[in-house]
Amino acid sequence: MQLHVSPSMRSLTISSNNGFIDLMKIKVAARHISYRTLFHTILILAFLLPFVFILTAIVTLEGVNKCSSFDCLGRRLGPRLLGRVDDSGVNILSLHTGTNFPILLVVNNLFMIFKLSWSFMMMVQQRLVKDFYKILNQVNAEEIPDGIKLPDSFNQLVSKMKNNQYDAKTFALMLRAMMEKLEREIRESKFSELMNKHFAASSIPKGLYCLSLRLTDEYSSNAHARRQLPSPELLPVLSNNSYHHFVLSTDNILAASVVVNSAVQSSLRPEKIVFHIITDKKTYAGMHAWFALNPVSPAIVEVKGVHQFDWLTRENVPVLEAVENHHGIRNYYHGNHLAGANLSNTTPRTFASKLQARSPKYISLLNHLRIYLPELFPNLDKVVFLDDDIVIQRDLSPLWEIDLWGKVNGAVETCKGEDEWVMSKHFRNYFNFSHPLIAKHLDPDECAWAYGMNIFDLRSWRKTNIRETYHYWLKEVTYWLL
């Protein structure tokens, strides 16, 4: 794109070269004194000026003593304007140049004319640019009219402005409206991209979905797929605190396989590993069949369904059942994630965090099981709870050597680190501080922790009332979180 100043100094011409040349003229406010008239006046004066100096030079070289008023004017003023005069009245410039003095005068005058014209052009251009900036600031402070028809591209804008000969203010207004429209479209595209990523990450491909069904059929027809896990002679190991006990709560068979196999392959002592896999009733048969047909020896794997824990009854877990069955809560997690969202005041990062927080898995019983670990494993002293979306790449046995000093949970903080996306989580990212109870008891700037890998000291946990406190908070704030 190029800018050209018209000879009249009252319009700006914008040209774009995209296979062909389009011109667009933008009018600037009219002046009381026309720039064209002023410019032409200077050109006429500049054309006449060399003749005055040539006449002055001729008179000076002839040494005329008696002269008319016009001749004397040229003889006396000419040398003083173009050169220096010594004490004797002789022009120094004429002594050096000799007979070439008139030619030098012409060249010097032409140079002066060019310099004056250039200075004038630069002054007018600077003034024109300042006026254009003033118009842009004025348009920026005004509201865009409703119903304004905007072109779809810059070429259409050029064509429209050229045909209608709009002034600079109209051009600036149209340009601002186009830019704001493009910004809105870019924001909407980013939100759509985040939605698509969220659905792609949350959805199960058809092949993996059918995997659970095929394994369930294998469980019902293959006795080897129904064999006891672990074998009867290894049952005492499930409550032996000298082993490293991992707990995994998931209904994703393939994800569970990745976690278990990566932990065994990365361990320096895989024979000390015991995995307690907890799943729901509909996935239990397929999960059991997978690990029965694909053992991870020498590690030990136990697969249990929530229906096999006598302690998990409606009397002991009333809040979780209410959360799963409440219509408003289910609609919040399973409904339209864009409904009621003010995208104009929401950044893509905040929107992505809200999408993650509205994942349906958060109202699943499997997500809340960690709060009942002391009751589910009454004979264990320490466990490591793992999420199903991790891959273990190093030996985790040193975790059992960490002294928690009577604390219940050991985890990694997620508010300190180089990764600004992952390592920037505080309580304000997870809690609604408009709730008076939350605002009163919690600090929004408190550092959050990663829940993908947690060490739990179950002995210290059993000395607290964490479960009752959890039930209280869940009852109080459930409806405020919607």
Coordinates of C-alpha atoms in Angstrom, one line a residue:
M1 CA 0.0 0.0 0.0
Q2 CA 1.3 3.5 -1.0
L3 CA 0.3 7.0 0.0
H4 CA 0.4 9.9 -2.5
V5 CA -0.3 13.6 -1.8
S6 CA -2.4 15.3 -4.5
P7 CA -1.1 18.5 -6.2
S8 CA -3.9 20.4 -4.5
M9 CA -2.6 19.2 -1.1
R10 CA -6.2 18.5 -0.1
S11 CA -6.5 14.8 -0.7
L12 CA -4.7 11.5 0.1
T13 CA -4.4 8.8 -2.5
I14 CA -4.0 5.2 -1.3
S15 CA -3.0 2.6 -3.9
S16 CA -2.7 -1.2 -3.5
N17 CA -1.0 -3.4 -6.0
N18 CA -2.5 -6.9 -5.9
G19 CA -2.2 -8.0 -9.5
F20 CA -3.8 -4.7 -10.6
I21 CA -3.7 -1.1 -9.2
D22 CA -6.6 0.4 -7.4
L23 CA -6.6 4.0 -6.4
M24 CA -8.6 5.5 -3.5
K25 CA -8.7 9.2 -2.8
I26 CA -9.5 10.6 0.6
K27 CA -10.5 14.2 0.9
V28 CA -9.2 16.3 3.7
A29 CA -10.9 19.4 5.1
A30 CA -10.8 22.4 2.8
R31 CA -8.5 25.3 3.6
H32 CA -9.4 29.0 3.6
I33 CA -6.2 29.6 1.4
S34 CA -6.0 27.0 -1.4
Y35 CA -2.8 25.0 -1.3
R36 CA -3.0 24.8 -5.1
T37 CA -3.0 28.6 -5.4
L38 CA -0.2 29.0 -3.0
F39 CA 1.9 26.4 -4.8
H40 CA 1.3 27.9 -8.2
T41 CA 2.3 31.3 -6.9
I42 CA 5.6 30.0 -5.6
L43 CA 6.3 28.3 -9.0
I44 CA 5.7 31.6 -10.8
L45 CA 8.0 33.5 -8.5
A46 CA 10.6 30.9 -8.8
F47 CA 10.4 31.1 -12.6
L48 CA 10.9 34.8 -12.6
L49 CA 13.7 34.8 -10.0
P50 CA 16.5 33.6 -12.3
F51 CA 15.9 36.5 -14.7
V52 CA 16.3 39.0 -11.9
F53 CA 19.6 37.6 -10.9
I54 CA 20.9 37.3 -14.4
L55 CA 20.1 41.0 -15.0
T56 CA 21.9 41.8 -11.8
A57 CA 24.9 39.9 -12.8
I58 CA 25.1 41.6 -16.3
V59 CA 24.9 45.0 -14.7
T60 CA 27.6 44.1 -12.2
L61 CA 30.0 42.8 -14.9
E62 CA 29.6 45.9 -17.1
G63 CA 30.5 48.1 -14.1
V64 CA 27.8 50.6 -14.8
N65 CA 28.1 53.6 -12.6
K66 CA 25.0 55.5 -13.7
C67 CA 22.0 53.4 -13.7
S68 CA 18.3 53.6 -13.5
S69 CA 16.5 52.8 -10.4
F70 CA 15.8 49.2 -11.5
D71 CA 19.4 48.7 -12.7
C72 CA 20.8 50.0 -9.4
L73 CA 18.5 47.7 -7.5
G74 CA 19.9 44.7 -9.3
R75 CA 23.5 46.0 -9.1
R76 CA 23.4 46.8 -5.4
L77 CA 21.2 44.1 -4.1
G78 CA 22.1 41.2 -6.4
P79 CA 25.7 40.7 -5.4
R80 CA 24.9 41.1 -1.8
L81 CA 22.2 38.4 -2.0
L82 CA 24.4 35.9 -3.9
G83 CA 27.9 36.6 -2.7
R84 CA 30.1 38.7 -0.4
V85 CA 31.4 42.2 -1.1
D86 CA 34.8 43.3 0.1
D87 CA 35.8 46.8 1.3
S88 CA 36.5 47.9 -2.3
G89 CA 33.0 47.0 -3.4
V90 CA 34.1 44.1 -5.6
N91 CA 32.0 41.0 -5.5
I92 CA 34.2 38.1 -4.5
L93 CA 32.0 35.5 -6.2
S94 CA 32.5 37.2 -9.6
L95 CA 36.3 37.2 -9.2
H96 CA 36.4 33.4 -8.7
T97 CA 33.9 32.5 -11.4
G98 CA 34.8 34.9 -14.1
T99 CA 32.6 34.7 -17.2
N100 CA 30.7 31.7 -15.8
F101 CA 29.1 33.8 -13.2
P102 CA 25.6 34.0 -14.9
I103 CA 25.6 30.2 -15.3
L104 CA 26.4 29.7 -11.7
L105 CA 23.7 32.1 -10.7
V106 CA 21.1 30.1 -12.7
V107 CA 22.3 26.8 -11.1
N108 CA 22.3 28.4 -7.7
N109 CA 18.8 29.8 -8.2
L110 CA 17.5 26.5 -9.5
F111 CA 18.9 24.7 -6.4
M112 CA 17.2 27.3 -4.2
I113 CA 14.0 26.8 -6.0
F114 CA 14.2 23.0 -5.6
K115 CA 15.1 23.4 -1.9
L116 CA 12.2 25.7 -1.3
S117 CA 9.7 23.5 -3.2
W118 CA 10.9 20.4 -1.3
S119 CA 10.6 22.2 2.1
F120 CA 7.1 23.3 1.1
M121 CA 6.1 19.8 0.1
M122 CA 7.4 18.3 3.3
M123 CA 5.6 20.9 5.4
V124 CA 2.3 20.3 3.6
Q125 CA 2.7 16.5 3.9
Q126 CA 3.4 16.7 7.6
R127 CA 0.4 18.9 8.1
L128 CA -1.7 16.5 6.1
V129 CA -0.5 13.5 8.1
K130 CA -1.2 15.4 11.4
D131 CA -4.7 16.1 10.1
F132 CA -5.2 12.4 9.3
Y133 CA -4.0 11.4 12.8
K134 CA -6.5 13.9 14.3
I135 CA -9.3 12.3 12.3
L136 CA -8.3 8.8 13.4
N137 CA -8.3 9.9 17.1
Q138 CA -11.7 11.5 16.6
V139 CA -13.2 8.4 15.0
N140 CA -11.7 6.2 17.8
A141 CA -13.7 8.2 20.4
E142 CA -17.0 7.9 18.5
E143 CA -19.4 5.0 18.3
I144 CA -19.8 3.0 15.1
P145 CA -23.3 3.6 13.7
D146 CA -25.6 0.6 13.8
G147 CA -26.4 -1.1 10.5
I148 CA -23.3 0.1 8.7
K149 CA -22.5 -2.1 5.7
L150 CA -18.9 -3.2 5.6
P151 CA -16.9 -4.5 2.7
D152 CA -15.6 -8.1 2.9
S153 CA -12.0 -7.3 1.8
F154 CA -9.6 -4.4 1.5
N155 CA -10.0 -4.4 -2.3
Q156 CA -13.7 -3.9 -1.9
L157 CA -13.0 -1.1 0.5
V158 CA -10.7 0.6 -2.0
S159 CA -13.3 0.2 -4.8
K160 CA -16.1 1.5 -2.6
M161 CA -14.2 4.6 -1.4
K162 CA -13.0 5.4 -4.9
N163 CA -16.5 5.2 -6.4
N164 CA -18.1 7.3 -3.6
Q165 CA -15.2 9.7 -3.0
Y166 CA -15.7 9.6 0.7
D167 CA -13.7 11.9 3.0
A168 CA -11.0 10.8 5.4
K169 CA -13.4 10.5 8.4
T170 CA -15.6 8.1 6.5
F171 CA -12.6 6.0 5.5
A172 CA -11.3 5.9 9.0
L173 CA -14.7 4.9 10.3
M174 CA -15.1 2.1 7.8
L175 CA -11.5 0.9 8.5
R176 CA -12.1 0.8 12.3
A177 CA -15.4 -1.1 11.8
M178 CA -13.7 -3.7 9.6
M179 CA -10.9 -4.2 12.1
E180 CA -13.3 -4.7 15.0
K181 CA -15.3 -7.1 12.9
L182 CA -12.1 -9.1 12.1
E183 CA -11.1 -9.1 15.8
R184 CA -14.5 -10.5 16.8
E185 CA -14.2 -13.2 14.1
I186 CA -10.8 -14.2 15.3
R187 CA -12.0 -14.4 19.0
E188 CA -14.9 -16.6 17.9
S189 CA -12.5 -18.8 15.9
K190 CA -10.3 -19.2 18.9
F191 CA -13.3 -20.2 21.1
S192 CA -14.5 -22.6 18.4
E193 CA -11.0 -24.1 18.3
L194 CA -11.0 -24.6 22.1
M195 CA -14.4 -26.2 21.9
N196 CA -13.3 -28.6 19.2
K197 CA -10.2 -29.5 21.2
H198 CA -12.2 -30.1 24.3
F199 CA -14.7 -32.4 22.5
A200 CA -11.8 -34.2 20.7
A201 CA -10.0 -34.8 24.0
S202 CA -13.2 -35.8 25.9
S203 CA -14.7 -38.1 23.2
I204 CA -13.8 -41.8 22.8
P205 CA -13.1 -43.0 19.3
K206 CA -15.4 -45.7 18.0
G207 CA -12.6 -48.3 18.0
L208 CA -11.8 -47.7 21.7
Y209 CA -15.4 -47.5 22.6
C210 CA -16.0 -50.9 21.1
L211 CA -12.9 -52.2 22.9
S212 CA -14.8 -52.2 26.2
L213 CA -17.7 -54.1 24.6
R214 CA -15.4 -56.7 23.0
L215 CA -13.6 -57.2 26.3
T216 CA -16.9 -57.5 28.1
D217 CA -18.0 -60.2 25.7
E218 CA -14.6 -61.9 26.2
Y219 CA -15.2 -61.8 30.0
S220 CA -18.5 -63.6 29.6
S221 CA -17.2 -66.3 27.2
N222 CA -13.6 -66.9 28.2
A223 CA -12.8 -68.4 31.5
H224 CA -9.2 -67.2 31.4
A225 CA -10.4 -63.6 31.1
R226 CA -12.4 -64.2 34.4
R227 CA -9.5 -65.6 36.4
Q228 CA -9.0 -64.1 39.8
L229 CA -6.8 -60.9 40.0
P230 CA -4.4 -61.4 41.7
S231 CA -4.0 -65.1 42.1
P232 CA -5.1 -66.5 45.5
E233 CA -1.5 -66.9 46.8
L234 CA -0.8 -63.2 46.2
L235 CA -3.8 -61.8 48.1
P236 CA -1.9 -61.1 51.3
V237 CA 0.3 -58.7 49.3
L238 CA -2.7 -56.4 48.8
S239 CA -2.5 -55.3 52.4
N240 CA 1.3 -55.6 52.9
N241 CA 2.7 -52.1 53.6
S242 CA 6.2 -53.1 52.5
Y243 CA 5.1 -52.9 48.9
H244 CA 4.5 -49.8 46.9
H245 CA 0.7 -49.4 46.5
F246 CA -0.7 -47.3 43.6
V247 CA -4.4 -46.5 43.4
L248 CA -6.0 -45.7 40.0
S249 CA -9.7 -44.8 39.6
T250 CA -10.9 -44.8 36.0
D251 CA -13.4 -46.2 33.5
N252 CA -10.9 -45.9 30.6
I253 CA -9.3 -49.3 29.9
L254 CA -6.7 -48.1 27.5
A255 CA -5.6 -45.2 29.7
A256 CA -5.3 -47.6 32.7
S257 CA -3.1 -49.9 30.7
V258 CA -0.8 -47.0 29.7
V259 CA -0.4 -45.9 33.4
V260 CA 0.3 -49.4 34.7
N261 CA 2.7 -50.4 31.9
S262 CA 4.6 -47.1 32.0
A263 CA 5.0 -47.4 35.8
V264 CA 6.2 -51.0 35.6
Q265 CA 8.7 -50.3 32.8
S266 CA 10.1 -47.2 34.5
S267 CA 10.5 -48.9 37.9
L268 CA 13.8 -50.3 39.2
R269 CA 12.0 -52.8 41.3
P270 CA 8.7 -53.7 39.5
E271 CA 8.2 -56.7 41.7
K272 CA 7.4 -54.3 44.6
I273 CA 4.6 -52.6 42.7
V274 CA 0.9 -53.2 43.5
F275 CA -1.8 -51.5 41.5
H276 CA -5.3 -51.1 42.9
I277 CA -7.6 -50.3 39.9
I278 CA -11.1 -49.1 40.8
T279 CA -13.7 -48.8 38.0
D280 CA -17.5 -48.5 37.7
K281 CA -19.9 -51.4 37.2
K282 CA -20.4 -51.1 33.5
T283 CA -16.6 -51.2 32.8
Y284 CA -15.6 -53.7 35.4
A285 CA -15.9 -56.8 33.2
G286 CA -13.9 -55.3 30.4
M287 CA -11.2 -53.9 32.7
H288 CA -10.8 -57.2 34.5
A289 CA -10.6 -59.1 31.2
W290 CA -7.9 -56.8 29.8
F291 CA -5.5 -57.2 32.8
A292 CA -6.3 -60.9 33.0
L293 CA -5.4 -61.4 29.4
N294 CA -2.5 -58.9 29.5
P295 CA -0.6 -59.5 32.7
V296 CA 2.1 -57.0 33.8
S297 CA 4.3 -59.4 35.7
P298 CA 6.1 -59.1 38.0
A299 CA 3.9 -56.3 39.2
I300 CA 0.6 -57.2 40.9
V301 CA -2.8 -55.8 39.7
E302 CA -6.1 -55.8 41.5
V303 CA -9.3 -54.8 39.6
K304 CA -12.4 -53.9 41.6
G305 CA -15.7 -52.3 40.8
V306 CA -17.3 -49.7 43.1
H307 CA -20.2 -52.2 43.5
Q308 CA -17.8 -54.6 45.2
F309 CA -17.0 -52.2 48.1
D310 CA -19.5 -52.7 50.9
W311 CA -18.6 -49.4 52.4
L312 CA -19.8 -47.4 49.3
T313 CA -23.4 -47.2 50.1
R314 CA -26.0 -44.5 49.8
E315 CA -25.9 -43.9 53.5
N316 CA -22.1 -43.2 53.4
V317 CA -22.0 -41.3 50.2
P318 CA -25.3 -39.3 50.0
V319 CA -23.9 -36.1 48.5
L320 CA -22.3 -37.8 45.5
E321 CA -25.5 -39.5 44.5
A322 CA -27.3 -36.1 44.8
V323 CA -24.7 -34.5 42.7
E324 CA -25.0 -37.1 40.0
N325 CA -28.8 -37.1 39.9
H326 CA -29.5 -33.3 40.3
H327 CA -31.0 -32.1 37.0
G328 CA -29.4 -28.6 37.2
I329 CA -25.9 -30.0 37.9
R330 CA -26.1 -32.6 35.2
N331 CA -27.2 -29.9 32.7
Y332 CA -24.3 -27.7 33.8
Y333 CA -21.8 -30.4 33.1
H334 CA -23.5 -32.1 30.1
G335 CA -25.3 -29.2 28.5
N336 CA -24.2 -26.4 26.1
H337 CA -20.9 -25.0 27.3
L338 CA -21.4 -21.7 25.4
A339 CA -24.8 -21.0 26.8
G340 CA -24.7 -18.0 29.1
A341 CA -21.0 -17.4 28.4
N342 CA -20.0 -13.8 27.8
L343 CA -17.3 -14.3 25.2
S344 CA -16.7 -10.6 24.8
N345 CA -15.4 -10.3 28.4
T346 CA -13.8 -13.8 28.5
T347 CA -10.3 -14.5 27.4
P348 CA -9.6 -17.8 25.5
R349 CA -7.4 -19.0 28.4
T350 CA -10.2 -18.4 30.9
F351 CA -12.7 -20.1 28.6
A352 CA -10.4 -23.1 28.3
S353 CA -10.1 -23.4 32.1
K354 CA -14.0 -23.3 32.4
L355 CA -14.3 -26.0 29.8
Q356 CA -11.9 -28.2 31.7
A357 CA -13.8 -27.5 34.9
R358 CA -17.1 -28.4 33.3
S359 CA -16.0 -31.8 32.2
P360 CA -18.6 -34.4 33.1
K361 CA -16.0 -36.6 34.8
Y362 CA -16.1 -34.2 37.8
I363 CA -19.5 -35.4 38.8
S364 CA -18.6 -39.1 38.4
L365 CA -18.2 -41.2 41.6
L366 CA -14.8 -42.3 40.4
N367 CA -13.5 -38.7 40.6
H368 CA -14.6 -38.4 44.2
L369 CA -13.3 -41.8 45.4
R370 CA -10.0 -40.3 46.6
I371 CA -11.7 -38.7 49.5
Y372 CA -12.7 -42.2 50.8
L373 CA -9.3 -43.9 50.5
P374 CA -8.8 -44.5 54.3
E375 CA -12.1 -46.4 54.3
L376 CA -11.6 -48.3 51.1
F377 CA -8.1 -49.5 52.1
P378 CA -8.2 -49.8 55.9
N379 CA -5.1 -51.9 56.1
L380 CA -2.7 -49.6 54.1
D381 CA -0.6 -46.8 55.6
K382 CA 0.5 -45.0 52.5
V383 CA -0.6 -44.9 48.9
V384 CA 0.1 -43.0 45.7
F385 CA -3.1 -41.9 43.9
L386 CA -2.7 -41.5 40.1
D387 CA -4.9 -40.0 37.4
D388 CA -5.5 -41.9 34.2
D389 CA -4.1 -39.2 31.9
I390 CA -0.4 -39.5 32.9
V391 CA 2.6 -41.4 31.6
I392 CA 5.3 -42.4 34.1
Q393 CA 8.8 -41.9 32.8
R394 CA 11.0 -42.6 35.9
D395 CA 11.2 -44.8 39.0
L396 CA 8.6 -43.7 41.7
S397 CA 9.9 -45.8 44.6
P398 CA 11.6 -42.7 46.2
L399 CA 8.1 -41.4 46.9
W400 CA 7.7 -43.9 49.7
E401 CA 10.8 -42.5 51.4
I402 CA 9.3 -39.0 51.7
D403 CA 8.4 -38.0 55.3
L404 CA 5.2 -36.0 55.3
W405 CA 5.7 -34.9 58.9
G406 CA 2.1 -35.8 59.8
K407 CA 0.6 -34.2 56.8
V408 CA -2.1 -36.0 54.9
N409 CA -1.3 -35.1 51.3
G410 CA 2.0 -34.6 49.4
A411 CA 1.7 -33.0 46.0
V412 CA 3.4 -30.7 43.5
E413 CA 2.4 -27.0 43.6
T414 CA 1.1 -25.7 40.3
C415 CA 1.7 -22.0 40.7
K416 CA 5.5 -21.8 40.4
G417 CA 7.3 -22.8 37.2
E418 CA 8.3 -21.8 33.7
D419 CA 5.2 -23.1 32.0
E420 CA 2.7 -20.2 32.4
W421 CA -0.2 -22.3 31.3
V422 CA 0.2 -25.3 33.6
M423 CA 2.1 -23.8 36.4
S424 CA -0.1 -20.8 37.2
K425 CA -3.0 -22.3 39.0
H426 CA -4.3 -20.7 42.2
F427 CA -7.5 -21.2 44.2
R428 CA -9.2 -18.6 42.1
N429 CA -9.0 -20.9 39.1
Y430 CA -11.1 -23.5 40.9
F431 CA -13.4 -21.8 43.3
N432 CA -16.2 -19.3 42.9
F433 CA -15.2 -16.5 45.3
S434 CA -18.6 -14.7 44.9
H435 CA -19.8 -17.3 47.4
P436 CA -19.6 -15.7 50.9
L437 CA -18.3 -18.9 52.6
I438 CA -15.5 -19.4 50.1
A439 CA -14.5 -15.7 50.2
K440 CA -14.4 -15.9 54.0
H441 CA -12.4 -19.1 54.5
L442 CA -10.2 -19.3 51.4
D443 CA -7.5 -17.1 49.8
P444 CA -7.8 -16.7 46.0
D445 CA -4.0 -16.3 45.7
E446 CA -3.3 -19.6 47.5
C447 CA -1.2 -21.9 45.4
A448 CA -3.1 -25.0 44.0
W449 CA -1.5 -28.4 43.6
A450 CA -1.5 -31.0 40.9
Y451 CA -3.9 -33.9 41.5
G452 CA -2.5 -36.2 38.9
M453 CA -0.1 -37.7 41.4
N454 CA -0.6 -37.4 45.1
I455 CA 1.0 -39.2 48.1
F456 CA -1.5 -39.9 50.9
D457 CA -0.6 -40.8 54.5
L458 CA -3.6 -42.8 55.4
R459 CA -2.6 -43.1 59.1
S460 CA -2.6 -39.4 59.5
W461 CA -5.8 -39.0 57.4
R462 CA -7.7 -41.3 59.7
K463 CA -7.0 -38.9 62.6
T464 CA -8.9 -36.1 60.9
N465 CA -12.5 -35.3 59.9
I466 CA -11.6 -34.5 56.2
R467 CA -14.5 -36.6 54.9
E468 CA -17.1 -34.8 57.0
T469 CA -15.7 -31.4 56.1
Y470 CA -15.7 -32.4 52.4
H471 CA -19.4 -33.4 52.6
Y472 CA -20.2 -30.1 54.3
W473 CA -18.6 -28.0 51.7
L474 CA -20.0 -30.0 48.9
K475 CA -23.6 -29.4 50.2
E476 CA -23.0 -25.7 50.8
V477 CA -21.5 -24.6 47.6
T478 CA -22.9 -27.1 45.0
Y479 CA -25.6 -24.7 43.8
W480 CA -23.3 -21.7 43.9
L481 CA -20.8 -23.3 41.5
L482 CA -23.4 -23.5 38.7

